[in-house]
Coordinates of C-alpha atoms in Angstrom, one line a residue:
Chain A
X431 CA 81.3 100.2 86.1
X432 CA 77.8 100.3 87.1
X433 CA 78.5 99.1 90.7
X434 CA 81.1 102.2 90.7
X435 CA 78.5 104.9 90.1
X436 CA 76.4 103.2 92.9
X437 CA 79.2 103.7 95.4
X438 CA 79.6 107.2 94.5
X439 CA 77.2 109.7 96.4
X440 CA 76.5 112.5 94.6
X441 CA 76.4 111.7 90.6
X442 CA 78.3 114.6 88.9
X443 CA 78.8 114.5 85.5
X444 CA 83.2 114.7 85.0
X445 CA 82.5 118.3 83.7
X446 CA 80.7 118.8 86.6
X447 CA 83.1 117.6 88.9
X448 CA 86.1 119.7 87.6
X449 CA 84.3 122.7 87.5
X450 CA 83.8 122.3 91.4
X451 CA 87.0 121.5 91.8
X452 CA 88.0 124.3 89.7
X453 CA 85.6 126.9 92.1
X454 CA 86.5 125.7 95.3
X455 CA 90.5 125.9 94.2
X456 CA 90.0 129.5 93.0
X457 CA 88.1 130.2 96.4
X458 CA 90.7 128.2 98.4
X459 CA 93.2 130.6 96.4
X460 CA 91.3 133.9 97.0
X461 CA 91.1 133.3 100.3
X462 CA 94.6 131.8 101.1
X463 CA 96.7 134.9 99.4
X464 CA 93.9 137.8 101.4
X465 CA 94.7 136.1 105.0
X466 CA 98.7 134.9 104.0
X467 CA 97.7 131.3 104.4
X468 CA 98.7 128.9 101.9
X469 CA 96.0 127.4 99.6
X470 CA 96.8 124.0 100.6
X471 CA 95.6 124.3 104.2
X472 CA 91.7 124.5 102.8
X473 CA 92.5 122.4 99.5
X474 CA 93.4 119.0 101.3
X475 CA 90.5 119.8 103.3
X476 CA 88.2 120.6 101.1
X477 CA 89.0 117.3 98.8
X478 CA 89.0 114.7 101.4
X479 CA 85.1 116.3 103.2
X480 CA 83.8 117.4 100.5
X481 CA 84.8 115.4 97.6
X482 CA 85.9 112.0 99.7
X483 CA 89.4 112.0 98.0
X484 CA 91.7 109.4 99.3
X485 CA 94.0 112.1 101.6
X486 CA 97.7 111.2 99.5
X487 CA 95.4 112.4 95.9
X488 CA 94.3 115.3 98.1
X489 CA 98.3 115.6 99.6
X490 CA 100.1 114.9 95.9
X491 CA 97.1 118.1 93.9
X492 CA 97.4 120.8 97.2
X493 CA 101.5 120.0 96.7
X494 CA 101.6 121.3 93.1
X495 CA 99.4 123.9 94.0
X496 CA 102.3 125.0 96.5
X497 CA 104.3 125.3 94.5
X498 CA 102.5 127.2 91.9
X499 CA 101.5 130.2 94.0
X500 CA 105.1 130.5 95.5
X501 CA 106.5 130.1 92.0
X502 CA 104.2 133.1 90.7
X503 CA 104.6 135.7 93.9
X504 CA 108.1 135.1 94.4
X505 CA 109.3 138.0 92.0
X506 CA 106.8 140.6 94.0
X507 CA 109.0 139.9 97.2
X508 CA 112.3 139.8 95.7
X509 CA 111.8 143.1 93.8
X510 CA 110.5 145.0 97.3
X511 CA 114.5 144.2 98.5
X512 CA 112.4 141.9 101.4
X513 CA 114.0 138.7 100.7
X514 CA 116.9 138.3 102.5
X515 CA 118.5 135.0 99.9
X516 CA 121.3 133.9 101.8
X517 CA 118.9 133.0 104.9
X518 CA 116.7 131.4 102.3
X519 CA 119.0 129.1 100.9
X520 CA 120.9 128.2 104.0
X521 CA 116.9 127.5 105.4
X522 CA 116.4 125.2 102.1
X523 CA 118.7 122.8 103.5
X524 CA 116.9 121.9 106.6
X525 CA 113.3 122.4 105.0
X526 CA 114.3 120.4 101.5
X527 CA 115.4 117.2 104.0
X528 CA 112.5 117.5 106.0
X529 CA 110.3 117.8 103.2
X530 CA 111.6 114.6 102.2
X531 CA 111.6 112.7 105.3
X532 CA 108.0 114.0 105.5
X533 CA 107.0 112.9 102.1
X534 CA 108.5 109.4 102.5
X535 CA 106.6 109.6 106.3
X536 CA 103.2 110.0 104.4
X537 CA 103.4 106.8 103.3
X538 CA 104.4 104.2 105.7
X539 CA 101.9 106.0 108.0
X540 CA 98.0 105.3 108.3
X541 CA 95.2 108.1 106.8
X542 CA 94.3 108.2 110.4
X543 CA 97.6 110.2 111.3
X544 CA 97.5 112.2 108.6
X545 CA 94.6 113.4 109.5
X546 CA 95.3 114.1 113.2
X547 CA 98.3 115.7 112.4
X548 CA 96.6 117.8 109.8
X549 CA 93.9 119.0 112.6
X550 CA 96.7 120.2 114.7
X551 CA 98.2 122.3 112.5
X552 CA 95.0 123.7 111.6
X553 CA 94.1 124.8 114.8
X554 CA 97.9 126.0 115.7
X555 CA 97.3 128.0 112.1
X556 CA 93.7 129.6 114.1
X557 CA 95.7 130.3 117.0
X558 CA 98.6 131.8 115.0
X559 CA 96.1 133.8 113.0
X560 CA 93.9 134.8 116.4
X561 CA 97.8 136.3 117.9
X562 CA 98.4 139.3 116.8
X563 CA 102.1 139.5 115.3
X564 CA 103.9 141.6 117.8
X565 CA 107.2 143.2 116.2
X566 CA 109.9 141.4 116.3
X567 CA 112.6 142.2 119.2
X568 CA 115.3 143.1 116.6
X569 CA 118.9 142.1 118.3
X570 CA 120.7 145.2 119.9
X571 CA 123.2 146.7 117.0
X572 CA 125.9 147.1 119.8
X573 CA 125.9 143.0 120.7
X574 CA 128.4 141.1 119.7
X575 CA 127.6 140.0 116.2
X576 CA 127.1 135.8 116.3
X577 CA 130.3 134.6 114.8
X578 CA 127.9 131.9 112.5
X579 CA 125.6 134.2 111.4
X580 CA 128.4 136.4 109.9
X581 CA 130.3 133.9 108.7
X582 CA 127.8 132.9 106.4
X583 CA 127.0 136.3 105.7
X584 CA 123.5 136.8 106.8
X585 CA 123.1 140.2 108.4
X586 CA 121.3 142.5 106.0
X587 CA 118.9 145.3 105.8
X588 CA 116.2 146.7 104.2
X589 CA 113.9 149.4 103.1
X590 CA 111.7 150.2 105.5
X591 CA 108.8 152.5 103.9
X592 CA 107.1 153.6 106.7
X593 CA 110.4 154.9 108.1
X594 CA 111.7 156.0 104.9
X595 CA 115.3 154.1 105.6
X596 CA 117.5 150.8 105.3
X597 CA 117.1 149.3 108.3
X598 CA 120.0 147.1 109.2
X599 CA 119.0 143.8 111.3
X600 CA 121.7 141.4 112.5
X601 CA 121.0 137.3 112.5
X602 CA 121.1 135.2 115.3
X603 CA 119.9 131.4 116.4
X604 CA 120.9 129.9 113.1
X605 CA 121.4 125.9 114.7
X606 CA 117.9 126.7 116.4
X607 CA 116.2 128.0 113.3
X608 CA 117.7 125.0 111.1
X609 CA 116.1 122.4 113.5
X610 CA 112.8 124.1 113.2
X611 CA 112.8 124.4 109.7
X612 CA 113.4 120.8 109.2
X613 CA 110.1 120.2 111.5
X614 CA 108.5 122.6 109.1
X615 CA 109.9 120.5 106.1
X616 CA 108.4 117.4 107.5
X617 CA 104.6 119.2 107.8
X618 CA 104.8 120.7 104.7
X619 CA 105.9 116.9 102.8
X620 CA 103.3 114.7 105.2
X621 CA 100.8 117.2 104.5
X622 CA 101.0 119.1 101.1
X623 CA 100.7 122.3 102.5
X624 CA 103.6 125.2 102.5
X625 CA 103.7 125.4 106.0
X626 CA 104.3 129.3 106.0
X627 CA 102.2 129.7 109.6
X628 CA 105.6 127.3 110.9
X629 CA 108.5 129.3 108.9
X630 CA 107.7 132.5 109.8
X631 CA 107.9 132.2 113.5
X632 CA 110.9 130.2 113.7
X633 CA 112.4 133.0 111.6
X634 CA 111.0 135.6 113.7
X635 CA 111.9 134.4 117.0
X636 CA 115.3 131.8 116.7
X637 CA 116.9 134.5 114.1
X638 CA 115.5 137.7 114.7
X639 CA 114.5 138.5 111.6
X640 CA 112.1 141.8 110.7
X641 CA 108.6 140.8 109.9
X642 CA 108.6 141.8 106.7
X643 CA 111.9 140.1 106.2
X644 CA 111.0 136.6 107.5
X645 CA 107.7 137.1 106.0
X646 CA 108.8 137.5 102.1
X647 CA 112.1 134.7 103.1
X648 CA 109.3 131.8 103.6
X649 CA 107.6 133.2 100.7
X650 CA 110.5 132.4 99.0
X651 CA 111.7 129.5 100.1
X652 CA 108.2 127.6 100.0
X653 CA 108.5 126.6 96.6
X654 CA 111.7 124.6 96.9
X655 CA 109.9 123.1 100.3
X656 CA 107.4 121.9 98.2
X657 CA 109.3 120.6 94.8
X658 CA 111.1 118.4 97.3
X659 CA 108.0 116.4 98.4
X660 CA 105.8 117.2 95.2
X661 CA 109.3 115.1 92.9
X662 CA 108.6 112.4 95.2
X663 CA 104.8 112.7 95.2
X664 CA 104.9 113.1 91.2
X665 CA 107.0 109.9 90.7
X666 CA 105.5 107.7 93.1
X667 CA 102.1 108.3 91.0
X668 CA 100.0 110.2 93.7
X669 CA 99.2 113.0 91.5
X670 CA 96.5 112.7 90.0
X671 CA 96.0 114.6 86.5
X672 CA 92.2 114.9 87.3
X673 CA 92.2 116.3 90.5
X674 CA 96.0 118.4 90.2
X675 CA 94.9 120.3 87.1
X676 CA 91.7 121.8 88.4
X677 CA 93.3 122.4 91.5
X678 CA 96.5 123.8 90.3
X679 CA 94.9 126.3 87.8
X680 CA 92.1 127.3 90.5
X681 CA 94.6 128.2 93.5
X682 CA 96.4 129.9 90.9
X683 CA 93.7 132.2 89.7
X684 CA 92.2 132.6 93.2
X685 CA 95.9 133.8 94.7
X686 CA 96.4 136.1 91.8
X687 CA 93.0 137.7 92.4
X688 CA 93.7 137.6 96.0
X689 CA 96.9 139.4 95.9
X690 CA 95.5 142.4 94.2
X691 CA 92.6 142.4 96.3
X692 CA 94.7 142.6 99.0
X693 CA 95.6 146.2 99.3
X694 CA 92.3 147.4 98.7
X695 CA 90.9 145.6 101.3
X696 CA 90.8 145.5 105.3
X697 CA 91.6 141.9 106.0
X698 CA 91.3 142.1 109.7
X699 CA 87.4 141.3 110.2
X700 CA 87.8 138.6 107.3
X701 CA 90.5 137.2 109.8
X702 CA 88.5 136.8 112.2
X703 CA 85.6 135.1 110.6
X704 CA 88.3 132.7 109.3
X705 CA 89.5 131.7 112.8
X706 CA 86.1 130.4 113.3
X707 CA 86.1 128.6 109.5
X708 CA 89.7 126.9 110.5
X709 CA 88.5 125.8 113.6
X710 CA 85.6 124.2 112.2
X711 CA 87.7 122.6 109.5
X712 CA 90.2 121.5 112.5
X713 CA 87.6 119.9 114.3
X714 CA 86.0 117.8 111.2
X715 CA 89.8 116.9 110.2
X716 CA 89.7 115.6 113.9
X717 CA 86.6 113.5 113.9
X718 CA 88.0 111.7 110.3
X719 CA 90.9 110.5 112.4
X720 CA 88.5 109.1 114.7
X721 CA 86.9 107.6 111.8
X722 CA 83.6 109.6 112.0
X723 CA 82.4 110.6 108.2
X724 CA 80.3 114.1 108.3
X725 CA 78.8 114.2 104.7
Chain B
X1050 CA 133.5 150.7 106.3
X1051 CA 134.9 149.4 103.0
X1052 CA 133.7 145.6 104.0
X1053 CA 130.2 146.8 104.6
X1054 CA 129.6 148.6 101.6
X1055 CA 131.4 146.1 99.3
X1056 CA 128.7 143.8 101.5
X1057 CA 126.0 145.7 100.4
X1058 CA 126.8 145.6 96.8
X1059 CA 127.4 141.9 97.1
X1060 CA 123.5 141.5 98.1
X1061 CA 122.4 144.2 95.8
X1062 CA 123.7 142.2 92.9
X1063 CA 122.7 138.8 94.3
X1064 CA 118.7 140.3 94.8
X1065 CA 119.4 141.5 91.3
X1066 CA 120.4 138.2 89.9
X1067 CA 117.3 136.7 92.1
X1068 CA 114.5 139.1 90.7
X1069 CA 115.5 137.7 87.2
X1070 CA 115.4 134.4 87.9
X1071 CA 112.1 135.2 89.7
X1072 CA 110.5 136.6 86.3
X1073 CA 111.6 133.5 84.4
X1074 CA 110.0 131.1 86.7
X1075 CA 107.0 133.4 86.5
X1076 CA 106.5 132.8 83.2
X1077 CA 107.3 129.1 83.1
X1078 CA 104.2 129.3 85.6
X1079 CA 102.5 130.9 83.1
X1080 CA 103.5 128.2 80.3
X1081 CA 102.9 125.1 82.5
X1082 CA 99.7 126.3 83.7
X1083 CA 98.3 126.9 80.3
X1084 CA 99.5 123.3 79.2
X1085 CA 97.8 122.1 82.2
X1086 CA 94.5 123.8 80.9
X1087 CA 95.3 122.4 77.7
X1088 CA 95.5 118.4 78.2
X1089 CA 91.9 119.7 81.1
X1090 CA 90.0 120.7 77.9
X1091 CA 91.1 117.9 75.9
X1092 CA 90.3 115.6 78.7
X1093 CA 87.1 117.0 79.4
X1094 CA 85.8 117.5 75.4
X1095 CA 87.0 113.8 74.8
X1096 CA 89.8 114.5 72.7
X1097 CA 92.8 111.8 72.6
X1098 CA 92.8 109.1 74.1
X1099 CA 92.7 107.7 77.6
X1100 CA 93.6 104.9 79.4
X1101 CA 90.4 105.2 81.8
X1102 CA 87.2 106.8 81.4
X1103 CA 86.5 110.6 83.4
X1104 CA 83.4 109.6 85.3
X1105 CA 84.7 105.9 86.2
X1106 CA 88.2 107.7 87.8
X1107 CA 85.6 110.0 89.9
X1108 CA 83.6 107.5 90.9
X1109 CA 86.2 105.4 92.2
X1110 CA 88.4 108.3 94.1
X1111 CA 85.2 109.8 95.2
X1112 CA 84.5 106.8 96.8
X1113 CA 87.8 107.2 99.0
X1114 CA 89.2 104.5 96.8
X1115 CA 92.9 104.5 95.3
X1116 CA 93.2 103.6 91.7
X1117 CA 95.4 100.8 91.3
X1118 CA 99.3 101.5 90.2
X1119 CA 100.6 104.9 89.4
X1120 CA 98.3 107.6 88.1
X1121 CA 100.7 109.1 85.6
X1122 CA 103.4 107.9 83.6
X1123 CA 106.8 108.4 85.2
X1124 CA 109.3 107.5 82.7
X1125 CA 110.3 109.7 79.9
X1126 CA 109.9 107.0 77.5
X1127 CA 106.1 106.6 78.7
X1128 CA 105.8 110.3 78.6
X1129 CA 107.0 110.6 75.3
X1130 CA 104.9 107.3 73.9
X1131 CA 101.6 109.0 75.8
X1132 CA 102.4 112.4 73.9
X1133 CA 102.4 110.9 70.4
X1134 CA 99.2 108.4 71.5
X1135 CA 97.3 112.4 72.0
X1136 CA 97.3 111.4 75.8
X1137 CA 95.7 114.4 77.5
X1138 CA 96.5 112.8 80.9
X1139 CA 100.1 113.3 79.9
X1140 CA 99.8 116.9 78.3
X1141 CA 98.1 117.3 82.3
X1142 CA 101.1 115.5 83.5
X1143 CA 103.7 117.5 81.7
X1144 CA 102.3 120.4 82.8
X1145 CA 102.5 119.3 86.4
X1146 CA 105.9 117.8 86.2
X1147 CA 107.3 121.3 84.5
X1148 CA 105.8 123.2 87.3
X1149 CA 107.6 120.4 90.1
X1150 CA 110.6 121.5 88.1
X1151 CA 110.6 125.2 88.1
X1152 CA 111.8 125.4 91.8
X1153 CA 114.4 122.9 91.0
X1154 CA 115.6 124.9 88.3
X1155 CA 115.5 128.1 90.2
X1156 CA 118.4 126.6 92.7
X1157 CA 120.4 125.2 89.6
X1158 CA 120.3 129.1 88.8
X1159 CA 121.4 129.8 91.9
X1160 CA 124.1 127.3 91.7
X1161 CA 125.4 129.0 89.1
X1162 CA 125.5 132.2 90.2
X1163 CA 127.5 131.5 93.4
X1164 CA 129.7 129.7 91.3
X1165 CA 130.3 132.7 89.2
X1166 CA 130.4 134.7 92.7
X1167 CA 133.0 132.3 93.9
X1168 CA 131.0 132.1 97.0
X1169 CA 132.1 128.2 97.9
X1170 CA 130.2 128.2 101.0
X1171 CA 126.9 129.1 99.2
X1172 CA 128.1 127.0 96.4
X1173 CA 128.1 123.9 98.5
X1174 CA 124.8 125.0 100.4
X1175 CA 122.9 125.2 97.2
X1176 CA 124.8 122.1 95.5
X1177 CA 123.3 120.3 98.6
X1178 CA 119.8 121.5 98.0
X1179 CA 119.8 121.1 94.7
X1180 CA 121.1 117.1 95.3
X1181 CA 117.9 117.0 97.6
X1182 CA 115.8 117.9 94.9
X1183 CA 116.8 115.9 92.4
X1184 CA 117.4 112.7 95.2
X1185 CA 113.5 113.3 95.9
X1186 CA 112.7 112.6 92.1
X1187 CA 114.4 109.7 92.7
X1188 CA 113.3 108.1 95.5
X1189 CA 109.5 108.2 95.1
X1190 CA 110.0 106.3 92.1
X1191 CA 111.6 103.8 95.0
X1192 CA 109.3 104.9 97.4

């Protein structure tokens, strides 16, 4: 035991240590619900620099954390009619397998990957965030309806507040969105994040979806994302009651706060400053691939 | 005309159906966080007992080192032996494993409601989905 605590670089006391853990969740929360990020982009992160956790402890907490914001919010965006459930569950399909494939991935791969791939999608995430989200080029109402898309009854509408109206949107691209949505699944089970930043624009652009629409659908559907990796996760024994409670109660507390914060506050100067935080984040993820340590 | 609106009562009732089954699983959030916080305090006050020490499980991750074998128990029997042993790892883990759960529970829902719908193409979607779910508990005990 004594040759333990020499290894270890900074001696916190285990109270200590959760409490961090705890902070930097609730943070990692706060900020993740204010920009529409998921916590788990700055929770793996934040545990593997900060706190040196093996990446798949870091991976199996962030997971559960996924899962427990989505799980929470998901009543907000049904009640607002944005949630369009049929696209959703259809989605699930390609998103639950990928999830799976992704999960399984995680461990026959080295921490070196992980880490790569993990610095990539942070600074597609930046570059996502830096865009600004043009309205989506809704299909023309006159077109021929696509024959799969009304078959499985996914043309909609909904209440648009700023117009005061239903507006009714009509599905298309449904093979193309699937086979992004399993890429999606695959991030989100490698890397224990929801992948949200991946779901929306596939659902945007392959299905023509309204912003608000495909927006509140990934909300939605990144809970089941994430129980599909976080089952295999759990049972495999890389969640870690230590690290997943903190984490899991913090991100909760931080998203909560963050939500009602939301509407009160101008996010767009915040978003900027973040571009610069996820770029920096990006760039150490990068250098741990290479096996350079920043402490 | 008729097909539209009968449409549009279709999805009013399945949102319906969806915002209720939304509420639930926000209050199992509610319960499996607070058992989470639970077996943390008991974990952190020294209460129950555990099969390895706080600081010597920090010192040892925090050193990029993985523990050796699983870090919960997996199998209900475990589960249930850790409970009645004042295990607060497993209160933790119970905690965790009811909030894996809620999702999968929310698409059982779901099931059912197509079913009652006699929606068979949604049926089989969401059977499939919710196989996926419960095939993923599986296999990362095989993993």
């Amino acid at each position: 035991m004594s040759k333990v605590n020499r290894i270890m670089p900074v001696a916190l006391s285990p109270q200590l240590f959760e409490l961090s853990l705890l902070l930097v969740s609730v943070l990692a929360g706060l900020v993740g619900a204010l920009l529409g990020l998921g916590g788990g982009v700055i929770i793996v992160p934040a545990l593997t620099l900060l706190f040196h956790v093996p990446i798949r402890y870091a991976v199996g907490a962030s997971i559960v954390s996924v899962i427990a914001t989505s799980s929470g919010a998901a009543a907000t965006y049904v009640r607002d009619h944005l949630t369009n459930v049929r696209v959703a569950m259809l989605l699930e399909v390609a998103t639950t397998v990928g999830a799976i494939g992704g999960a399984t991935l995680s461990h026959s791969i080295p921490d070196r990957a992980l880490f790569l791939t993990f610095a990539l999608i942070l600074l597609y995430s930046a570059g996502a965030m830096f865009r600004k989200r043009r309205e989506t080029m809704l299909s023309d109402a006159s077109a021929p309806r696509d024959p799969l898309a009304t078959r499985l009854k996914l043309h909609s509408s909904y209440p648009d507040r700023a117009l005061g109206r239903d507006v009714a949107y009509f599905v298309t691209g449904v093979p193309l969105a699937l086979s992004l949505m399993l890429g999606a699944g695959v991030i989100s089970g490698l890397l224990g994040i929801g992948s949200g930043a991946l779901k929306v624009p596939a659902m945007d652009s392959a299905m023509r979806l309204p912003i608000k629409v495909s927006s509140a659908t990934s909300n939605f559907m990144i809970g089941v994302t994430a129980a599909a990796s976080a089952g295999a996760y759990y049972m495999h024994g890389d969640i870690l009651p230590l690290l997943a409670a903190p984490v899991a109660i913090g991100v909760l507390l931080g998203s909560w706060a963050g939500t009602r914060l939301m509407t009160r506050l101008n996010a767009t100067h915040l978003r900027k400053l973040f571009v610069a935080v996820l770029l920096i984040i990006a760039l150490q993820m990068g250098l741990r691939a290479f096996g350079v340590n920043i402490r | 005309m008729s097909r539209a609106t009968s449409r549009a009562a279709e999805d009013a009732d399945l949102l319906r159906a969806e915002l209720w089954i939304s509420r639930v699983l926000r209050w199992g959030v509610l319960l499996s966080g607070s058992v989470i916080a639970v077996g943390l305090a008991a974990r952190l006050l020294g209460i129950g007992t555990v099969h390895q020490r706080s600081d010597a499980l920090i010192a040892a991750i925090t050193a990029g080192r993985e523990i050796a074998g699983p870090a919960v128990p997996t199998g209900a029997g475990e589960l249930l032996a850790g409970l009645r042993a004042c295990d607060p790892d497993v209160v933790i883990a119970l905690g965790l494993l009811l909030l894996i759960l809620l999702p999968v529970a929310r698409v059982g829902m779901t099931v059912l409601l197509f079913l009652a719908e006699r929606d068979w193409t949604y049926l089989v979607i969401t059977l499939f989905v919710f196989s996926m779910l419960i095939s993923s508990l599986l296999l990362g005990k095989a993993l």
